[in-house]
Coordinates of C-alpha atoms in Angstrom, one line a residue:
Chain A
X158 CA 24.2 -63.5 -131.5
X159 CA 25.4 -59.7 -132.6
X160 CA 22.5 -59.9 -135.2
X161 CA 20.6 -58.3 -132.6
X162 CA 22.3 -55.3 -131.4
X163 CA 22.4 -52.0 -133.4
X164 CA 25.3 -52.1 -135.8
X165 CA 27.8 -49.1 -136.5
X166 CA 27.6 -47.7 -140.2
X167 CA 31.2 -47.2 -141.0
X168 CA 29.8 -45.0 -143.9
X169 CA 28.1 -42.6 -141.3
X170 CA 30.9 -42.9 -138.5
X171 CA 33.8 -42.6 -140.6
X172 CA 33.2 -41.7 -144.2
X173 CA 37.3 -41.2 -144.8
X174 CA 37.7 -44.9 -144.2
X175 CA 39.1 -46.9 -147.0
X176 CA 36.3 -49.3 -145.9
X177 CA 33.7 -46.4 -146.4
X178 CA 35.3 -45.6 -150.2
X179 CA 34.6 -49.6 -150.9
X180 CA 31.0 -48.9 -150.1
X181 CA 31.1 -45.4 -152.3
X182 CA 32.9 -47.7 -155.5
X183 CA 29.9 -50.1 -154.7
X184 CA 27.4 -47.3 -155.2
X185 CA 29.1 -45.9 -158.0
X186 CA 29.3 -49.3 -159.6
X187 CA 25.7 -49.9 -159.3
X188 CA 24.8 -46.5 -161.0
X189 CA 26.4 -47.9 -164.1
X190 CA 25.9 -51.6 -163.5
X191 CA 22.6 -51.4 -165.9
X192 CA 22.4 -49.2 -168.5
X193 CA 18.6 -49.8 -169.9
X194 CA 17.0 -49.0 -166.7
X195 CA 17.7 -47.0 -163.7
X196 CA 18.1 -49.4 -160.5
X197 CA 15.4 -47.6 -158.8
X198 CA 14.6 -50.6 -156.8
X199 CA 17.5 -52.8 -155.4
X200 CA 17.0 -55.7 -153.2
X201 CA 19.9 -56.9 -151.1
X202 CA 20.4 -60.6 -150.2
X203 CA 22.9 -63.5 -149.8
X204 CA 23.1 -67.2 -150.0
X205 CA 22.9 -67.9 -146.1
X206 CA 22.7 -65.8 -142.8
X207 CA 25.0 -63.3 -141.5
X208 CA 27.0 -62.7 -144.7
X209 CA 26.6 -59.1 -144.4
X210 CA 23.6 -58.3 -146.0
X211 CA 22.3 -55.9 -143.9
X212 CA 25.6 -54.3 -143.0
X213 CA 25.9 -53.7 -146.9
X214 CA 22.6 -52.3 -147.0
X215 CA 22.9 -50.1 -144.3
X216 CA 26.3 -48.4 -145.7
X217 CA 25.0 -48.5 -149.3
X218 CA 22.2 -46.4 -148.1
X219 CA 24.0 -44.0 -146.2
X220 CA 26.4 -43.8 -149.1
X221 CA 23.5 -43.0 -151.5
X222 CA 22.5 -40.6 -148.5
X223 CA 25.7 -38.7 -149.2
X224 CA 25.4 -38.5 -152.6
X225 CA 22.3 -36.6 -152.0
X226 CA 19.8 -38.9 -153.4
X227 CA 16.7 -39.3 -151.4
X228 CA 16.8 -43.0 -150.1
X229 CA 14.7 -45.4 -148.5
X230 CA 15.8 -48.4 -146.8
X231 CA 13.2 -51.1 -146.8
X232 CA 13.1 -53.8 -143.8
X233 CA 12.1 -56.5 -145.7
X234 CA 13.9 -59.3 -143.2
X235 CA 10.6 -60.0 -141.3
X236 CA 12.7 -63.0 -139.9
X237 CA 15.2 -61.0 -138.1
X238 CA 14.6 -57.3 -138.6
X239 CA 17.3 -55.1 -137.4
X240 CA 16.9 -51.7 -139.2
X241 CA 14.9 -50.3 -136.3
X242 CA 17.6 -51.2 -133.6
X243 CA 20.2 -49.7 -136.1
X244 CA 18.7 -46.6 -136.5
X245 CA 17.2 -46.3 -133.1
X246 CA 13.5 -46.2 -134.5
X247 CA 10.1 -47.4 -133.2
X248 CA 8.8 -50.8 -134.8
X249 CA 5.2 -50.6 -133.6
X250 CA 4.3 -49.5 -136.9
X251 CA 5.8 -51.1 -140.1
X252 CA 6.1 -52.8 -143.5
X253 CA 4.0 -55.5 -142.1
X254 CA 1.1 -53.1 -140.8
X255 CA 1.3 -51.2 -144.3
X256 CA 0.8 -54.5 -145.6
X257 CA -2.2 -55.8 -143.4
X258 CA -3.5 -52.3 -144.3
X259 CA -3.1 -51.0 -140.6
X260 CA -1.4 -48.3 -141.4
X261 CA -0.4 -45.9 -144.4
X262 CA 2.7 -46.0 -145.9
X263 CA 3.1 -42.4 -145.2
X264 CA 3.0 -42.9 -141.4
X265 CA 5.5 -46.0 -141.2
X266 CA 8.0 -44.3 -143.0
X267 CA 10.3 -42.9 -140.3
X268 CA 13.2 -40.1 -140.9
X269 CA 16.6 -41.0 -139.8
X270 CA 19.5 -39.1 -138.3
X271 CA 21.2 -39.1 -141.4
X272 CA 19.9 -36.8 -143.8
X273 CA 18.3 -37.9 -147.0
X274 CA 17.8 -41.3 -145.3
X275 CA 14.3 -42.7 -144.3
X276 CA 13.6 -46.3 -142.8
X277 CA 10.8 -48.3 -143.4
X278 CA 11.1 -50.5 -140.2
X279 CA 9.9 -54.6 -140.6
X280 CA 7.0 -53.8 -138.0
X281 CA 5.7 -56.9 -136.1
X282 CA 6.9 -60.1 -136.9
X283 CA 4.1 -61.7 -138.8
X284 CA 3.5 -65.6 -138.8
X285 CA 3.3 -65.6 -142.7
X286 CA 6.0 -63.2 -144.3
X287 CA 6.4 -64.8 -147.6
X288 CA 2.6 -64.1 -148.3
X289 CA 2.8 -60.7 -146.9
X290 CA 5.8 -60.0 -148.9
X291 CA 4.0 -61.5 -152.4
X292 CA 0.6 -59.6 -151.4
X293 CA -0.9 -57.3 -154.1
X294 CA -0.4 -54.6 -151.3
X295 CA 3.2 -54.9 -151.6
X296 CA 3.1 -54.0 -155.2
X297 CA 1.2 -50.9 -154.5
X298 CA 3.8 -49.8 -151.9
X299 CA 6.9 -50.1 -153.7
X300 CA 5.2 -48.3 -156.8
X301 CA 4.3 -45.4 -154.1
X302 CA 7.9 -45.6 -152.7
X303 CA 9.2 -45.8 -156.5
X304 CA 7.6 -42.0 -157.1
X305 CA 8.7 -40.7 -153.9
X306 CA 12.1 -41.7 -153.5
X307 CA 15.0 -42.0 -155.8
X308 CA 16.6 -45.0 -154.7
X309 CA 14.5 -48.0 -152.6
X310 CA 16.6 -50.4 -151.3
X311 CA 15.4 -53.4 -149.7
X312 CA 16.8 -55.8 -146.8
X313 CA 15.8 -59.5 -147.6
X314 CA 16.2 -63.2 -145.8
X315 CA 19.2 -65.0 -147.2
X316 CA 17.7 -66.9 -150.3
X317 CA 18.4 -70.0 -149.5
X318 CA 16.8 -70.1 -145.8
X319 CA 13.7 -69.0 -147.1
X320 CA 11.7 -67.9 -150.1
X321 CA 11.2 -64.7 -149.6
X322 CA 13.8 -63.4 -151.1
X323 CA 12.3 -65.2 -154.4
X324 CA 9.3 -63.3 -153.9
X325 CA 11.0 -60.0 -153.4
X326 CA 13.4 -60.3 -156.3
X327 CA 10.7 -60.5 -159.1
X328 CA 9.5 -57.3 -158.3
X329 CA 12.7 -55.2 -157.9
X330 CA 14.7 -53.9 -160.5
X331 CA 17.8 -55.6 -159.3
X332 CA 19.1 -57.6 -156.8
X333 CA 22.8 -57.7 -155.0
X334 CA 23.9 -60.7 -154.0
X335 CA 26.5 -60.2 -150.8
X336 CA 28.9 -63.3 -151.1
X337 CA 31.1 -63.8 -147.7
X338 CA 34.7 -64.1 -148.7
X339 CA 35.3 -66.3 -145.5
X340 CA 32.1 -68.4 -145.0
X341 CA 30.1 -69.3 -147.5
X342 CA 30.9 -72.1 -150.0
X343 CA 30.8 -72.0 -153.7
X344 CA 28.1 -74.4 -154.1
X345 CA 25.6 -72.3 -151.6
X346 CA 26.3 -69.1 -153.9
X347 CA 25.8 -70.8 -157.1
X348 CA 22.6 -72.3 -155.6
X349 CA 21.3 -68.8 -154.4
X350 CA 22.2 -67.7 -157.8
X351 CA 20.2 -70.2 -159.5
X352 CA 17.7 -69.5 -157.1
X353 CA 17.2 -65.7 -158.0
X354 CA 17.4 -66.7 -161.8
X355 CA 14.7 -69.2 -161.5
X356 CA 12.5 -66.5 -160.9
X357 CA 13.8 -64.5 -163.5
X358 CA 15.5 -62.1 -161.1
X359 CA 18.2 -59.1 -162.5
X360 CA 21.0 -60.3 -160.5
X361 CA 23.1 -56.9 -160.9
X362 CA 26.2 -58.3 -159.5
X363 CA 28.2 -59.5 -156.4
X364 CA 29.3 -57.8 -153.7
X365 CA 32.1 -59.7 -152.2
X366 CA 32.5 -59.1 -148.2
X367 CA 34.9 -59.5 -145.8
X368 CA 38.0 -60.0 -148.2
X369 CA 41.3 -60.3 -146.5
X370 CA 42.2 -56.9 -145.8
X371 CA 45.5 -57.3 -147.9
X372 CA 43.6 -58.2 -151.0
X373 CA 42.1 -54.4 -151.1
X374 CA 44.8 -52.6 -152.6
X375 CA 46.8 -49.6 -151.2
X376 CA 45.2 -47.3 -153.5
X377 CA 41.8 -46.8 -151.5
X378 CA 44.1 -45.0 -148.6
X379 CA 44.6 -42.5 -151.2
X380 CA 41.7 -40.4 -150.3
X381 CA 43.3 -39.9 -146.7
Chain B
X105 CA 45.0 -68.5 -167.0
X106 CA 48.5 -68.3 -168.0
X107 CA 51.3 -70.4 -166.7
X108 CA 52.8 -67.5 -165.4
X109 CA 49.5 -66.3 -163.4
X110 CA 49.1 -69.8 -162.3
X111 CA 52.2 -70.0 -160.4
X112 CA 51.9 -66.4 -159.1
X113 CA 48.7 -67.3 -157.7
X114 CA 50.4 -70.4 -156.2
X115 CA 53.2 -68.3 -154.4
X116 CA 50.9 -66.6 -153.4
X117 CA 48.9 -69.0 -151.5
X118 CA 51.8 -70.4 -150.2
X119 CA 53.2 -67.3 -149.1
X120 CA 49.8 -66.7 -146.9
X121 CA 50.0 -69.7 -145.3
X122 CA 53.7 -70.2 -145.0
X123 CA 53.5 -70.7 -141.3
X124 CA 52.2 -73.9 -141.7
X125 CA 55.4 -74.7 -143.9
X126 CA 57.4 -73.3 -140.6
X127 CA 55.3 -75.2 -138.5
X128 CA 55.7 -78.6 -140.2
X129 CA 59.1 -77.9 -140.9
X130 CA 60.5 -77.3 -136.9
X131 CA 58.2 -79.7 -135.5
X132 CA 59.3 -82.9 -138.0
X133 CA 63.2 -81.7 -137.9
X134 CA 62.8 -81.9 -133.8
X135 CA 60.8 -85.1 -134.1
X136 CA 63.6 -86.4 -136.5
X137 CA 66.3 -85.2 -133.9
X138 CA 64.4 -86.7 -131.1
X139 CA 63.8 -89.8 -132.5
X140 CA 67.5 -90.7 -133.8
X141 CA 69.2 -89.3 -130.8
X142 CA 67.0 -90.6 -128.4
X143 CA 64.7 -93.2 -129.0
X144 CA 66.7 -95.4 -131.6
X145 CA 69.1 -98.2 -130.4
X146 CA 72.6 -97.4 -132.1
X147 CA 73.6 -100.2 -134.6
X148 CA 77.3 -100.4 -134.9
X149 CA 79.3 -102.6 -138.1
X150 CA 82.3 -104.6 -137.4
X151 CA 84.1 -106.4 -140.9
X152 CA 87.2 -108.4 -141.6
X153 CA 88.5 -108.3 -144.9
X154 CA 89.5 -111.5 -146.7
X155 CA 91.2 -112.6 -149.9
X156 CA 90.4 -115.1 -152.0
X157 CA 93.8 -116.5 -153.9
X158 CA 94.6 -119.7 -155.2
X159 CA 98.2 -120.5 -154.5
X160 CA 100.4 -121.6 -157.5
X161 CA 100.6 -125.3 -157.5
X162 CA 103.0 -125.2 -159.9
X163 CA 106.9 -124.9 -159.0
X164 CA 108.3 -122.1 -160.4
X165 CA 105.3 -120.0 -161.8
X166 CA 105.6 -116.8 -159.7
X167 CA 104.0 -114.5 -161.8
X168 CA 100.2 -114.0 -161.2
X169 CA 98.1 -115.4 -163.9
X170 CA 95.0 -113.7 -165.2
X171 CA 93.1 -116.8 -165.4
X172 CA 93.6 -117.8 -161.6
X173 CA 92.5 -114.2 -160.6
X174 CA 89.5 -114.8 -162.7
X175 CA 88.8 -118.2 -161.7
X176 CA 89.2 -116.9 -157.9
X177 CA 86.9 -114.2 -158.5
X178 CA 84.0 -116.3 -159.7
X179 CA 84.7 -118.5 -156.8
X180 CA 83.7 -115.1 -154.7
X181 CA 80.0 -115.7 -155.6
X182 CA 80.2 -119.1 -154.3
X183 CA 81.5 -118.4 -151.3
X184 CA 79.0 -115.7 -151.1
X185 CA 76.3 -118.4 -150.9
X186 CA 77.9 -121.3 -149.1
X187 CA 78.4 -118.3 -146.0
X188 CA 74.8 -118.3 -145.6
X189 CA 74.4 -121.8 -145.3
X190 CA 74.2 -123.5 -141.8
X191 CA 77.2 -125.5 -142.8
X192 CA 79.4 -122.5 -141.7
X193 CA 76.7 -120.8 -139.3
X194 CA 75.8 -124.1 -137.3
X195 CA 79.6 -124.3 -136.4
X196 CA 79.8 -120.8 -135.3
X197 CA 77.0 -121.2 -133.1
X198 CA 78.1 -124.5 -131.9
X199 CA 82.0 -122.9 -130.8
X200 CA 80.9 -119.8 -129.5
X201 CA 77.6 -120.5 -127.2
X202 CA 78.4 -117.4 -125.4
X203 CA 77.4 -115.0 -128.3
X204 CA 73.6 -116.4 -127.4
X205 CA 72.8 -116.1 -131.4
X206 CA 71.0 -118.6 -133.6
X207 CA 72.0 -119.5 -136.8
X208 CA 69.1 -117.6 -138.6
X209 CA 70.4 -114.6 -136.7
X210 CA 73.3 -114.9 -137.8
X211 CA 72.4 -115.9 -141.9
X212 CA 70.4 -112.4 -141.5
X213 CA 72.9 -110.4 -140.4
X214 CA 75.8 -111.1 -141.8
X215 CA 76.7 -109.4 -145.3
X216 CA 79.6 -110.5 -147.7
X217 CA 80.4 -108.1 -150.3
X218 CA 83.3 -107.8 -152.8
X219 CA 84.7 -104.9 -154.4
X220 CA 84.3 -105.5 -158.0
X221 CA 86.9 -107.1 -159.9
X222 CA 88.6 -107.6 -156.7
X223 CA 89.5 -110.7 -154.8
X224 CA 89.3 -108.7 -151.7
X225 CA 85.8 -109.8 -149.8
X226 CA 84.5 -107.7 -146.8
X227 CA 82.6 -109.8 -144.2
X228 CA 80.4 -107.1 -142.4
X229 CA 78.2 -107.9 -139.3
X230 CA 75.8 -105.4 -137.5
X231 CA 74.5 -105.7 -134.3
X232 CA 73.7 -102.9 -131.3
X233 CA 76.7 -104.0 -129.3
X234 CA 80.0 -103.3 -131.4
X235 CA 82.1 -105.8 -129.1
X236 CA 79.4 -108.9 -130.1
X237 CA 79.5 -107.7 -133.3
X238 CA 83.5 -107.7 -133.7
X239 CA 83.7 -110.9 -131.8
X240 CA 81.1 -112.5 -134.2
X241 CA 82.5 -111.5 -137.2
X242 CA 85.8 -112.7 -136.3
X243 CA 84.7 -116.1 -135.3
X244 CA 82.8 -116.4 -138.9
X245 CA 85.8 -115.7 -140.7
X246 CA 88.0 -118.1 -138.8
X247 CA 85.2 -120.9 -139.4
X248 CA 84.8 -119.9 -143.1
X249 CA 88.4 -120.3 -143.8
X250 CA 88.8 -123.1 -141.6
X251 CA 85.8 -124.8 -143.4
X252 CA 86.5 -123.7 -147.3
X253 CA 89.7 -126.1 -147.7
X254 CA 86.9 -128.8 -146.7
X255 CA 83.9 -127.8 -148.5
X256 CA 86.2 -126.5 -152.0
X257 CA 89.0 -129.0 -151.5
X258 CA 91.3 -125.8 -152.0
X259 CA 92.9 -123.6 -149.1
X260 CA 92.5 -120.5 -150.9
X261 CA 91.0 -118.1 -148.3
X262 CA 93.0 -115.8 -145.9
X263 CA 92.3 -113.3 -143.3
X264 CA 93.7 -110.0 -144.1
X265 CA 92.0 -107.8 -141.5
X266 CA 90.3 -109.1 -138.2
X267 CA 87.6 -106.7 -136.7
X268 CA 89.4 -104.8 -133.4
X269 CA 87.0 -105.8 -130.6
X270 CA 88.7 -103.0 -128.6
X271 CA 88.1 -100.0 -130.9
X272 CA 85.1 -97.9 -130.6
X273 CA 83.6 -96.4 -133.9
X274 CA 80.8 -94.5 -134.0
X275 CA 77.7 -96.2 -135.0
X276 CA 76.8 -96.6 -138.5
X277 CA 73.3 -95.9 -137.8
X278 CA 71.1 -93.8 -137.1
X279 CA 73.0 -90.6 -138.4
X280 CA 70.9 -88.1 -136.6
X281 CA 72.4 -85.5 -138.9
X282 CA 71.0 -87.2 -142.0
X283 CA 68.0 -88.2 -140.7
X284 CA 67.0 -84.2 -139.6
X285 CA 68.0 -83.4 -143.0
X286 CA 66.0 -85.7 -144.8
X287 CA 63.1 -84.8 -142.5
X288 CA 63.6 -81.1 -143.1
X289 CA 63.4 -81.6 -147.2
X290 CA 60.3 -84.3 -146.6
X291 CA 58.3 -81.7 -143.9
X292 CA 59.0 -78.4 -146.2
X293 CA 57.4 -80.7 -149.4
X294 CA 54.7 -81.7 -147.2
X295 CA 54.2 -78.4 -145.7
X296 CA 53.5 -76.7 -149.3
X297 CA 51.4 -80.0 -149.9
X298 CA 48.9 -79.4 -147.0
X299 CA 48.7 -75.9 -148.0
X300 CA 47.4 -76.8 -151.5
X301 CA 45.4 -79.1 -150.3
X302 CA 43.5 -76.6 -148.2
X303 CA 43.2 -74.6 -150.7
X304 CA 41.8 -77.0 -153.1
X305 CA 39.6 -78.1 -150.8
X306 CA 38.8 -74.7 -149.6
X307 CA 35.7 -73.6 -151.9
X308 CA 35.0 -70.4 -150.4
X309 CA 34.7 -67.6 -152.7
X310 CA 37.5 -65.3 -152.3
X311 CA 38.3 -63.1 -155.0
X312 CA 36.5 -61.4 -157.7
X313 CA 38.2 -64.1 -160.1
X314 CA 36.4 -66.7 -158.0
X315 CA 33.0 -64.7 -158.4
X316 CA 33.5 -64.7 -162.0
X317 CA 34.7 -68.4 -162.3
X318 CA 32.1 -69.6 -159.8
X319 CA 28.8 -67.4 -160.6
X320 CA 29.3 -65.5 -164.0
X321 CA 28.4 -62.2 -162.1
X322 CA 30.3 -59.3 -161.9
X323 CA 31.7 -58.0 -158.8
X324 CA 30.6 -54.9 -158.0
X325 CA 32.6 -54.5 -154.5
X326 CA 34.9 -55.5 -152.1
X327 CA 34.8 -54.5 -148.6
X328 CA 37.4 -56.1 -145.9
X329 CA 36.2 -57.1 -142.6
X330 CA 35.1 -54.2 -140.3
X331 CA 37.3 -53.9 -137.2
X332 CA 36.7 -51.7 -134.3
X333 CA 39.5 -49.6 -135.4
X334 CA 37.9 -48.6 -138.5
X335 CA 35.0 -47.3 -136.6
X336 CA 37.1 -45.2 -134.6
X337 CA 37.7 -42.0 -135.7
X338 CA 34.2 -40.3 -135.1
X339 CA 34.3 -37.6 -137.4
X340 CA 29.8 -37.8 -137.3
X341 CA 29.6 -36.4 -140.9
X342 CA 25.1 -36.8 -141.2
X343 CA 24.9 -34.1 -143.4
X344 CA 27.9 -34.5 -146.2
X345 CA 27.0 -31.9 -149.1
X346 CA 29.6 -33.7 -151.1
X347 CA 28.9 -35.6 -154.1
X348 CA 30.1 -38.8 -155.2
X349 CA 34.1 -39.5 -154.9
X350 CA 34.1 -35.5 -153.3
X351 CA 33.8 -36.2 -149.7
X352 CA 37.5 -36.2 -148.9
X353 CA 37.6 -32.6 -149.8
X354 CA 34.6 -31.6 -147.6
X355 CA 36.0 -33.6 -144.5
X356 CA 39.5 -32.4 -144.3

């Protein structure tokens, strides 16, 4: 599975690509998505695996970082963590270590080669991820991150697979639901939405991934 | 959704998968061609023409009587039934054992038709072998002509035209060109049907409109599949000092 390899982030490698522009559009839309409160703690999830959650969150993180906001990407996908590989970081000390009290948040947060972008890798995979994510310690950690960074992006497992996403959704300002235009069935997407709304999560919107490129429209090329 | 948008939607769906139509049409038409040219045994038709006309019994009455004509036309319907009875067909089978046909077969393959309002009737026989068909239809006509005076007590059937055995007409069926044309049209419709059906059963969420309809949520972004080519222009720009939307000025 390609999930285990480091994946390139297009907004970093090729900022002029129409696809990078699409991510910047997403960033802009997110800034205007909620009027009342700022979306400082944003969670990204999807109905099923391999819909493009992690790709989206990585690109969104870089897009935010490019607008000179201090961004932290929290890899809360404790089932299949990938952030440490993507950014070439050590995973020996990460989110789980902070949650179990073995390390301080400051030690676990790592700077990346991309300026303004920090990453909190998953740490070692625990046997009880849902309990860890729902712990009091998590609330404290999120508060701390809130005070230190402009934007906190949280990567989570798929909604329909495990309850982690629901647990996290209650703690976030907003949830971005990634929908894969090729693979996800309508019922799955609806189920995922219902699961998130059931826990009173604030779903700010949908990120449509892997649309057929013809639908994108030529005006994205405008920037080139 | 307005009707116009609906139509546009369907056209775009069909255009996206037009290759299915092309494939179905090519395969279907080719199959129709192969079947008509190679597999179906050609069927030939031989026919004779008879006229039903009562002789004028009264001497000196030369001109045609409308009543008599109408009587003859009515008789044609009677003959139509008579010719399908074993009374005629058994005799044909007895007289011509060389055909190797049964009474039932003859009754099945013979057609007796008349153009409305005329006294001329056409006897048609279809078979895979034209010569056989011609011989049979001639034999039937002759027997029919012989038997009518006995059955109806009136001698009013005359053979106008016998089927020519030597002639080799083109088969009446199959007609490969017509078959292929029909197959073309049907396959075209079938292809479009398949596309619409595929679209109907495809319940993935494809567009922003689908998102709105299925989830009732706004779409904040849409990203096409990232291909290797998109990543190629490696201008590593880890430190972009541009604000949102101004990236293009910086990198150029």
